[in-house]
């Protein structure tokens, strides 16, 4: 990923606020998190400043969130960031940036769910509320499109992970993927989907879910991409609890596609986690354990159901 050549510091963020939103500039400011595409700086008790340090797409994704998050179905059962101010590119920093509400909690890759039933019900309620027909002008994206478009990426990722010895049963994982990619495509209306519900984008507290962040992949399309989250966010047995609680009850083809999206996302997490474990650029060690757990659950499903 191309990174901004400008060092993002507390002083830079404060100067950006002074230039464009001076009424916020003197609030307490501290680094909150280093995300995949943005740094998040906590502003006061209730706000956050998201500043892109990945420059290829982050600015466009922040503009999308600013424009479209207010259009989502309201209210949602879990807190999400609400856009408050948009920062425009300037001589000081040549990319857009965003002020949103702060969503408290700990990312699930650092504090996994322990209360399976509670979390399954909460996730089902959230996605049931979110998955409503989107307007024709809503953004589209790869996460809402047919799964077959991901085939080359998944095949390469699976082969690489297997060659590195990162997957105990690659044949079972491959069986889940091949079953998913041959499932019928989504024929219903294009629904709002988060598009990126991996553990680092879902917050937990007291063993269950308490918030959802980073809507940069928000788009309209097939809900299977979001339903995949049950395999990576919930403990063993949690996916079945989630499927029983989600409405309308997903049909067999949608569940097959969801397992395919879960394979794709978990393979990405395995590689990113491995890179983090070895200190390589772009790696995040905390992404590995939930990804490995998801693949183990999916492989067990294949051995007993496929």
Short mmCIF file of C-alpha atoms in Angstrom, two decimals:
data_model
loop_
_atom_site.label_atom_id
_atom_site.label_comp_id
_atom_site.label_asym_id
_atom_site.label_seq_id
_atom_site.Cartn_x
_atom_site.Cartn_y
_atom_site.Cartn_z
CA UNK A 1 0.00 0.00 0.00
CA UNK A 2 1.36 3.47 -0.82
CA UNK A 3 1.81 5.42 2.43
CA UNK A 4 1.65 9.17 2.83
CA UNK A 5 5.11 10.72 3.03
CA UNK A 6 3.85 13.18 5.62
CA UNK A 7 4.32 12.05 9.22
CA UNK A 8 0.98 12.08 11.01
CA UNK A 9 1.50 13.52 14.47
CA UNK A 10 -0.63 15.02 17.21
CA UNK A 11 0.53 18.47 16.16
CA UNK A 12 -0.41 17.87 12.51
CA UNK A 13 -3.91 16.67 13.44
CA UNK A 14 -4.38 19.65 15.75
CA UNK A 15 -3.24 22.06 13.03
CA UNK A 16 -5.70 20.49 10.56
CA UNK A 17 -8.46 21.07 13.07
CA UNK A 18 -7.35 24.66 13.70
CA UNK A 19 -7.35 25.35 9.95
CA UNK A 20 -10.78 23.91 9.15
CA UNK A 21 -12.71 23.20 12.37
CA UNK A 22 -11.27 25.57 14.99
CA UNK A 23 -14.11 24.97 17.45
CA UNK A 24 -12.78 21.41 17.91
CA UNK A 25 -9.06 22.20 17.86
CA UNK A 26 -8.41 22.57 21.57
CA UNK A 27 -10.13 19.39 22.72
CA UNK A 28 -7.83 16.71 24.21
CA UNK A 29 -6.22 14.67 21.43
CA UNK A 30 -4.44 11.33 21.58
CA UNK A 31 -3.69 8.44 19.22
CA UNK A 32 -6.47 5.86 19.37
CA UNK A 33 -5.59 3.19 16.79
CA UNK A 34 -3.51 2.43 13.71
CA UNK A 35 -5.90 0.93 11.20
CA UNK A 36 -5.30 -0.63 7.81
CA UNK A 37 -5.88 2.60 5.84
CA UNK A 38 -6.37 5.28 8.50
CA UNK A 39 -4.94 6.45 11.77
CA UNK A 40 -7.60 7.20 14.36
CA UNK A 41 -7.04 9.99 16.86
CA UNK A 42 -9.41 10.29 19.78
CA UNK A 43 -10.72 13.84 20.12
CA UNK A 44 -12.16 14.69 23.51
CA UNK A 45 -14.39 11.99 24.97
CA UNK A 46 -16.91 11.60 22.17
CA UNK A 47 -15.16 12.21 18.83
CA UNK A 48 -12.46 10.67 16.64
CA UNK A 49 -10.36 12.05 13.77
CA UNK A 50 -9.61 9.56 11.00
CA UNK A 51 -6.57 10.54 8.95
CA UNK A 52 -5.52 8.39 5.97
CA UNK A 53 -2.00 7.07 5.87
CA UNK A 54 -2.75 4.69 2.97
CA UNK A 55 -3.21 7.10 0.11
CA UNK A 56 -4.47 5.05 -2.84
CA UNK A 57 -8.09 4.67 -1.75
CA UNK A 58 -8.53 5.91 1.82
CA UNK A 59 -9.64 9.41 0.89
CA UNK A 60 -12.41 8.16 -1.39
CA UNK A 61 -13.56 5.69 1.27
CA UNK A 62 -13.76 8.45 3.88
CA UNK A 63 -15.82 10.60 1.52
CA UNK A 64 -18.13 7.64 0.94
CA UNK A 65 -18.64 7.18 4.67
CA UNK A 66 -19.36 10.90 5.12
CA UNK A 67 -21.93 10.83 2.34
CA UNK A 68 -23.65 7.52 2.97
CA UNK A 69 -23.51 6.54 6.66
CA UNK A 70 -26.38 8.94 7.45
CA UNK A 71 -28.49 7.11 4.82
CA UNK A 72 -28.31 3.72 6.56
CA UNK A 73 -31.40 2.30 8.27
CA UNK A 74 -31.93 3.91 11.65
CA UNK A 75 -31.67 3.06 14.43
CA UNK A 76 -29.18 0.20 14.28
CA UNK A 77 -28.87 -2.12 17.32
CA UNK A 78 -25.12 -1.46 17.70
CA UNK A 79 -23.32 1.89 17.77
CA UNK A 80 -21.53 2.90 14.58
CA UNK A 81 -19.41 6.01 13.85
CA UNK A 82 -21.53 8.98 12.85
CA UNK A 83 -19.78 11.52 10.57
CA UNK A 84 -19.59 15.00 12.07
CA UNK A 85 -17.10 16.98 9.97
CA UNK A 86 -15.23 16.46 6.71
CA UNK A 87 -11.70 17.80 6.34
CA UNK A 88 -10.67 18.78 2.84
CA UNK A 89 -7.20 18.38 1.27
CA UNK A 90 -4.91 21.35 1.84
CA UNK A 91 -1.30 22.43 1.52
CA UNK A 92 -0.74 21.06 5.01
CA UNK A 93 -2.16 17.61 4.20
CA UNK A 94 -3.21 16.70 0.62
CA UNK A 95 -5.92 14.14 1.48
CA UNK A 96 -9.44 14.26 2.93
CA UNK A 97 -9.94 13.37 6.60
CA UNK A 98 -12.98 12.81 8.74
CA UNK A 99 -14.30 13.61 12.22
CA UNK A 100 -16.77 11.03 13.53
CA UNK A 101 -18.26 10.01 16.83
CA UNK A 102 -16.08 7.72 18.95
CA UNK A 103 -17.39 4.16 19.41
CA UNK A 104 -16.06 2.63 22.66
CA UNK A 105 -14.95 -0.99 22.86
CA UNK A 106 -12.00 -3.25 22.04
CA UNK A 107 -11.52 -4.76 18.57
CA UNK A 108 -12.51 -8.44 18.50
CA UNK A 109 -9.10 -9.49 17.20
CA UNK A 110 -7.73 -8.32 20.57
CA UNK A 111 -10.68 -9.23 22.80
CA UNK A 112 -12.57 -12.17 21.24
CA UNK A 113 -16.21 -12.94 21.93
CA UNK A 114 -16.71 -15.33 24.86
CA UNK A 115 -20.50 -15.18 25.25
CA UNK A 116 -21.54 -17.01 22.09
CA UNK A 117 -25.33 -16.88 22.47
CA UNK A 118 -25.42 -13.19 23.38
CA UNK A 119 -23.05 -12.23 20.56
CA UNK A 120 -24.86 -14.36 17.98
CA UNK A 121 -28.15 -12.68 18.84
CA UNK A 122 -26.59 -9.21 18.76
CA UNK A 123 -24.87 -9.81 15.42
CA UNK A 124 -28.09 -11.21 13.94
CA UNK A 125 -30.10 -8.22 15.17
CA UNK A 126 -27.54 -5.78 13.74
CA UNK A 127 -27.40 -7.39 10.30
CA UNK A 128 -31.16 -7.93 10.18
CA UNK A 129 -31.57 -4.18 10.70
CA UNK A 130 -28.77 -3.19 8.29
CA UNK A 131 -29.71 -5.49 5.42
CA UNK A 132 -32.45 -3.38 3.90
CA UNK A 133 -32.86 -2.48 0.21
CA UNK A 134 -30.47 0.30 -0.75
CA UNK A 135 -31.38 3.14 -3.12
CA UNK A 136 -30.43 2.80 -6.77
CA UNK A 137 -27.77 5.49 -6.31
CA UNK A 138 -26.04 3.62 -3.45
CA UNK A 139 -22.36 2.73 -3.94
CA UNK A 140 -21.46 -0.68 -5.31
CA UNK A 141 -18.34 -2.71 -4.64
CA UNK A 142 -16.64 -6.08 -4.92
CA UNK A 143 -17.97 -7.21 -1.51
CA UNK A 144 -21.53 -7.12 -2.83
CA UNK A 145 -20.85 -8.77 -6.19
CA UNK A 146 -20.83 -12.47 -7.19
CA UNK A 147 -18.34 -14.58 -5.29
CA UNK A 148 -16.84 -16.03 -8.47
CA UNK A 149 -15.01 -12.74 -9.05
CA UNK A 150 -12.79 -13.63 -6.07
CA UNK A 151 -11.84 -17.10 -7.37
CA UNK A 152 -8.32 -16.30 -8.60
CA UNK A 153 -7.48 -14.42 -5.41
CA UNK A 154 -8.78 -17.20 -3.15
CA UNK A 155 -7.12 -20.01 -5.11
CA UNK A 156 -3.76 -18.25 -4.91
CA UNK A 157 -4.19 -17.45 -1.23
CA UNK A 158 -5.13 -21.01 -0.36
CA UNK A 159 -2.22 -22.47 -2.31
CA UNK A 160 0.22 -20.09 -0.66
CA UNK A 161 -1.09 -20.74 2.86
CA UNK A 162 -0.99 -24.51 2.28
CA UNK A 163 2.57 -24.34 0.94
CA UNK A 164 3.62 -22.42 4.07
CA UNK A 165 2.03 -25.05 6.29
CA UNK A 166 -0.45 -22.56 7.74
CA UNK A 167 -3.58 -24.70 7.16
CA UNK A 168 -3.84 -28.16 8.73
CA UNK A 169 -6.51 -29.38 6.29
CA UNK A 170 -6.37 -27.42 3.02
CA UNK A 171 -8.50 -30.01 1.20
CA UNK A 172 -11.42 -29.38 3.57
CA UNK A 173 -11.07 -25.60 3.18
CA UNK A 174 -10.92 -26.04 -0.60
CA UNK A 175 -14.13 -28.11 -0.47
CA UNK A 176 -15.94 -25.27 1.33
CA UNK A 177 -14.73 -22.78 -1.26
CA UNK A 178 -15.66 -24.96 -4.26
CA UNK A 179 -19.11 -25.56 -2.81
CA UNK A 180 -19.56 -21.82 -2.24
CA UNK A 181 -18.38 -20.63 -5.62
CA UNK A 182 -20.82 -22.97 -7.41
CA UNK A 183 -23.81 -21.77 -5.38
CA UNK A 184 -26.48 -19.76 -7.22
CA UNK A 185 -25.88 -16.00 -7.20
CA UNK A 186 -27.98 -13.60 -5.17
CA UNK A 187 -31.17 -12.66 -7.05
CA UNK A 188 -32.83 -10.50 -4.42
CA UNK A 189 -32.69 -6.70 -4.15
CA UNK A 190 -29.35 -5.02 -3.56
CA UNK A 191 -29.15 -4.69 0.23
CA UNK A 192 -27.00 -2.41 2.33
CA UNK A 193 -23.94 -4.35 3.52
CA UNK A 194 -20.98 -3.36 5.69
CA UNK A 195 -18.66 -5.36 3.43
CA UNK A 196 -15.71 -5.69 5.82
CA UNK A 197 -16.89 -7.37 9.02
CA UNK A 198 -13.61 -8.89 10.11
CA UNK A 199 -12.67 -8.97 13.82
CA UNK A 200 -10.63 -5.74 13.74
CA UNK A 201 -13.75 -3.82 12.64
CA UNK A 202 -16.09 -5.17 15.32
CA UNK A 203 -15.81 -4.04 18.95
CA UNK A 204 -16.44 -6.09 22.06
CA UNK A 205 -17.06 -5.54 25.77
CA UNK A 206 -17.96 -8.03 28.50
CA UNK A 207 -17.56 -10.94 26.09
CA UNK A 208 -20.06 -9.80 23.49
CA UNK A 209 -20.38 -7.27 20.66
CA UNK A 210 -20.70 -3.57 21.44
CA UNK A 211 -20.01 -1.68 18.19
CA UNK A 212 -19.11 -1.79 14.50
CA UNK A 213 -16.61 0.55 12.84
CA UNK A 214 -14.89 1.24 9.50
CA UNK A 215 -17.59 1.39 6.85
CA UNK A 216 -15.16 2.11 4.03
CA UNK A 217 -16.38 -0.95 2.08
CA UNK A 218 -20.05 -0.02 2.56
CA UNK A 219 -22.01 -0.93 -0.56
CA UNK A 220 -25.22 -2.45 -1.89
CA UNK A 221 -25.43 -6.08 -2.96
CA UNK A 222 -25.44 -9.68 -1.73
CA UNK A 223 -25.73 -9.98 2.08
CA UNK A 224 -23.66 -13.20 2.08
CA UNK A 225 -20.47 -11.16 2.49
CA UNK A 226 -21.69 -9.92 5.88
CA UNK A 227 -23.16 -13.25 6.98
CA UNK A 228 -19.65 -14.67 6.67
CA UNK A 229 -18.71 -12.77 9.82
CA UNK A 230 -20.35 -15.38 12.05
CA UNK A 231 -17.52 -17.82 11.28
CA UNK A 232 -14.75 -15.44 12.40
CA UNK A 233 -16.43 -13.43 15.16
CA UNK A 234 -18.26 -16.12 17.12
CA UNK A 235 -16.88 -19.09 19.10
CA UNK A 236 -17.49 -22.69 18.06
CA UNK A 237 -21.21 -23.30 17.53
CA UNK A 238 -21.96 -19.60 17.30
CA UNK A 239 -22.56 -19.56 13.55
CA UNK A 240 -25.55 -21.90 13.86
CA UNK A 241 -27.02 -19.73 16.63
CA UNK A 242 -26.55 -16.69 14.41
CA UNK A 243 -28.22 -18.34 11.40
CA UNK A 244 -31.26 -19.23 13.49
CA UNK A 245 -31.62 -15.65 14.75
CA UNK A 246 -31.01 -13.71 11.51
CA UNK A 247 -34.10 -12.60 9.57
CA UNK A 248 -35.26 -13.38 7.04
CA UNK A 249 -33.82 -16.87 7.48
CA UNK A 250 -31.05 -17.23 4.87
CA UNK A 251 -31.60 -19.78 2.13
CA UNK A 252 -29.15 -22.60 1.46
CA UNK A 253 -27.45 -20.83 -1.46
CA UNK A 254 -26.81 -17.71 0.62
CA UNK A 255 -25.29 -19.78 3.43
CA UNK A 256 -23.04 -21.54 0.90
CA UNK A 257 -21.83 -18.19 -0.47
CA UNK A 258 -21.34 -16.87 3.07
CA UNK A 259 -18.99 -19.76 3.82
CA UNK A 260 -17.02 -18.87 0.70
CA UNK A 261 -16.69 -15.24 1.79
CA UNK A 262 -15.59 -16.54 5.20
CA UNK A 263 -12.86 -18.63 3.56
CA UNK A 264 -11.65 -15.65 1.55
CA UNK A 265 -11.55 -13.33 4.55
CA UNK A 266 -9.89 -15.91 6.80
CA UNK A 267 -7.17 -16.63 4.24
CA UNK A 268 -6.40 -12.93 4.12
CA UNK A 269 -6.25 -12.84 7.90
CA UNK A 270 -3.91 -15.83 8.02
CA UNK A 271 -1.44 -14.16 5.66
CA UNK A 272 -1.65 -10.77 7.38
CA UNK A 273 -1.26 -12.44 10.76
CA UNK A 274 1.77 -14.41 9.59
CA UNK A 275 3.38 -11.25 8.24
CA UNK A 276 2.75 -9.55 11.57
CA UNK A 277 4.20 -12.47 13.49
CA UNK A 278 7.44 -12.03 11.57
CA UNK A 279 7.43 -8.23 11.71
CA UNK A 280 6.92 -7.74 7.98
CA UNK A 281 5.35 -4.53 6.60
CA UNK A 282 1.56 -4.58 6.52
CA UNK A 283 1.37 -7.44 8.99
CA UNK A 284 -0.90 -7.54 12.03
CA UNK A 285 -0.20 -10.43 14.37
CA UNK A 286 -3.59 -10.19 16.07
CA UNK A 287 -5.37 -11.00 12.79
CA UNK A 288 -3.91 -14.52 12.74
CA UNK A 289 -5.68 -16.29 15.64
CA UNK A 290 -9.29 -15.44 14.63
CA UNK A 291 -8.51 -16.31 11.01
CA UNK A 292 -7.05 -19.69 11.95
CA UNK A 293 -10.05 -20.36 14.20
CA UNK A 294 -12.46 -19.53 11.39
CA UNK A 295 -10.69 -21.86 8.95
CA UNK A 296 -10.74 -24.64 11.54
CA UNK A 297 -14.50 -24.24 11.96
CA UNK A 298 -15.06 -24.19 8.21
CA UNK A 299 -12.86 -27.26 7.71
CA UNK A 300 -14.80 -29.10 10.43
CA UNK A 301 -18.03 -28.16 8.66
CA UNK A 302 -16.67 -29.59 5.40
CA UNK A 303 -15.64 -32.86 7.01
CA UNK A 304 -19.09 -33.43 8.55
CA UNK A 305 -21.48 -31.76 6.09
CA UNK A 306 -19.97 -31.73 2.60
#
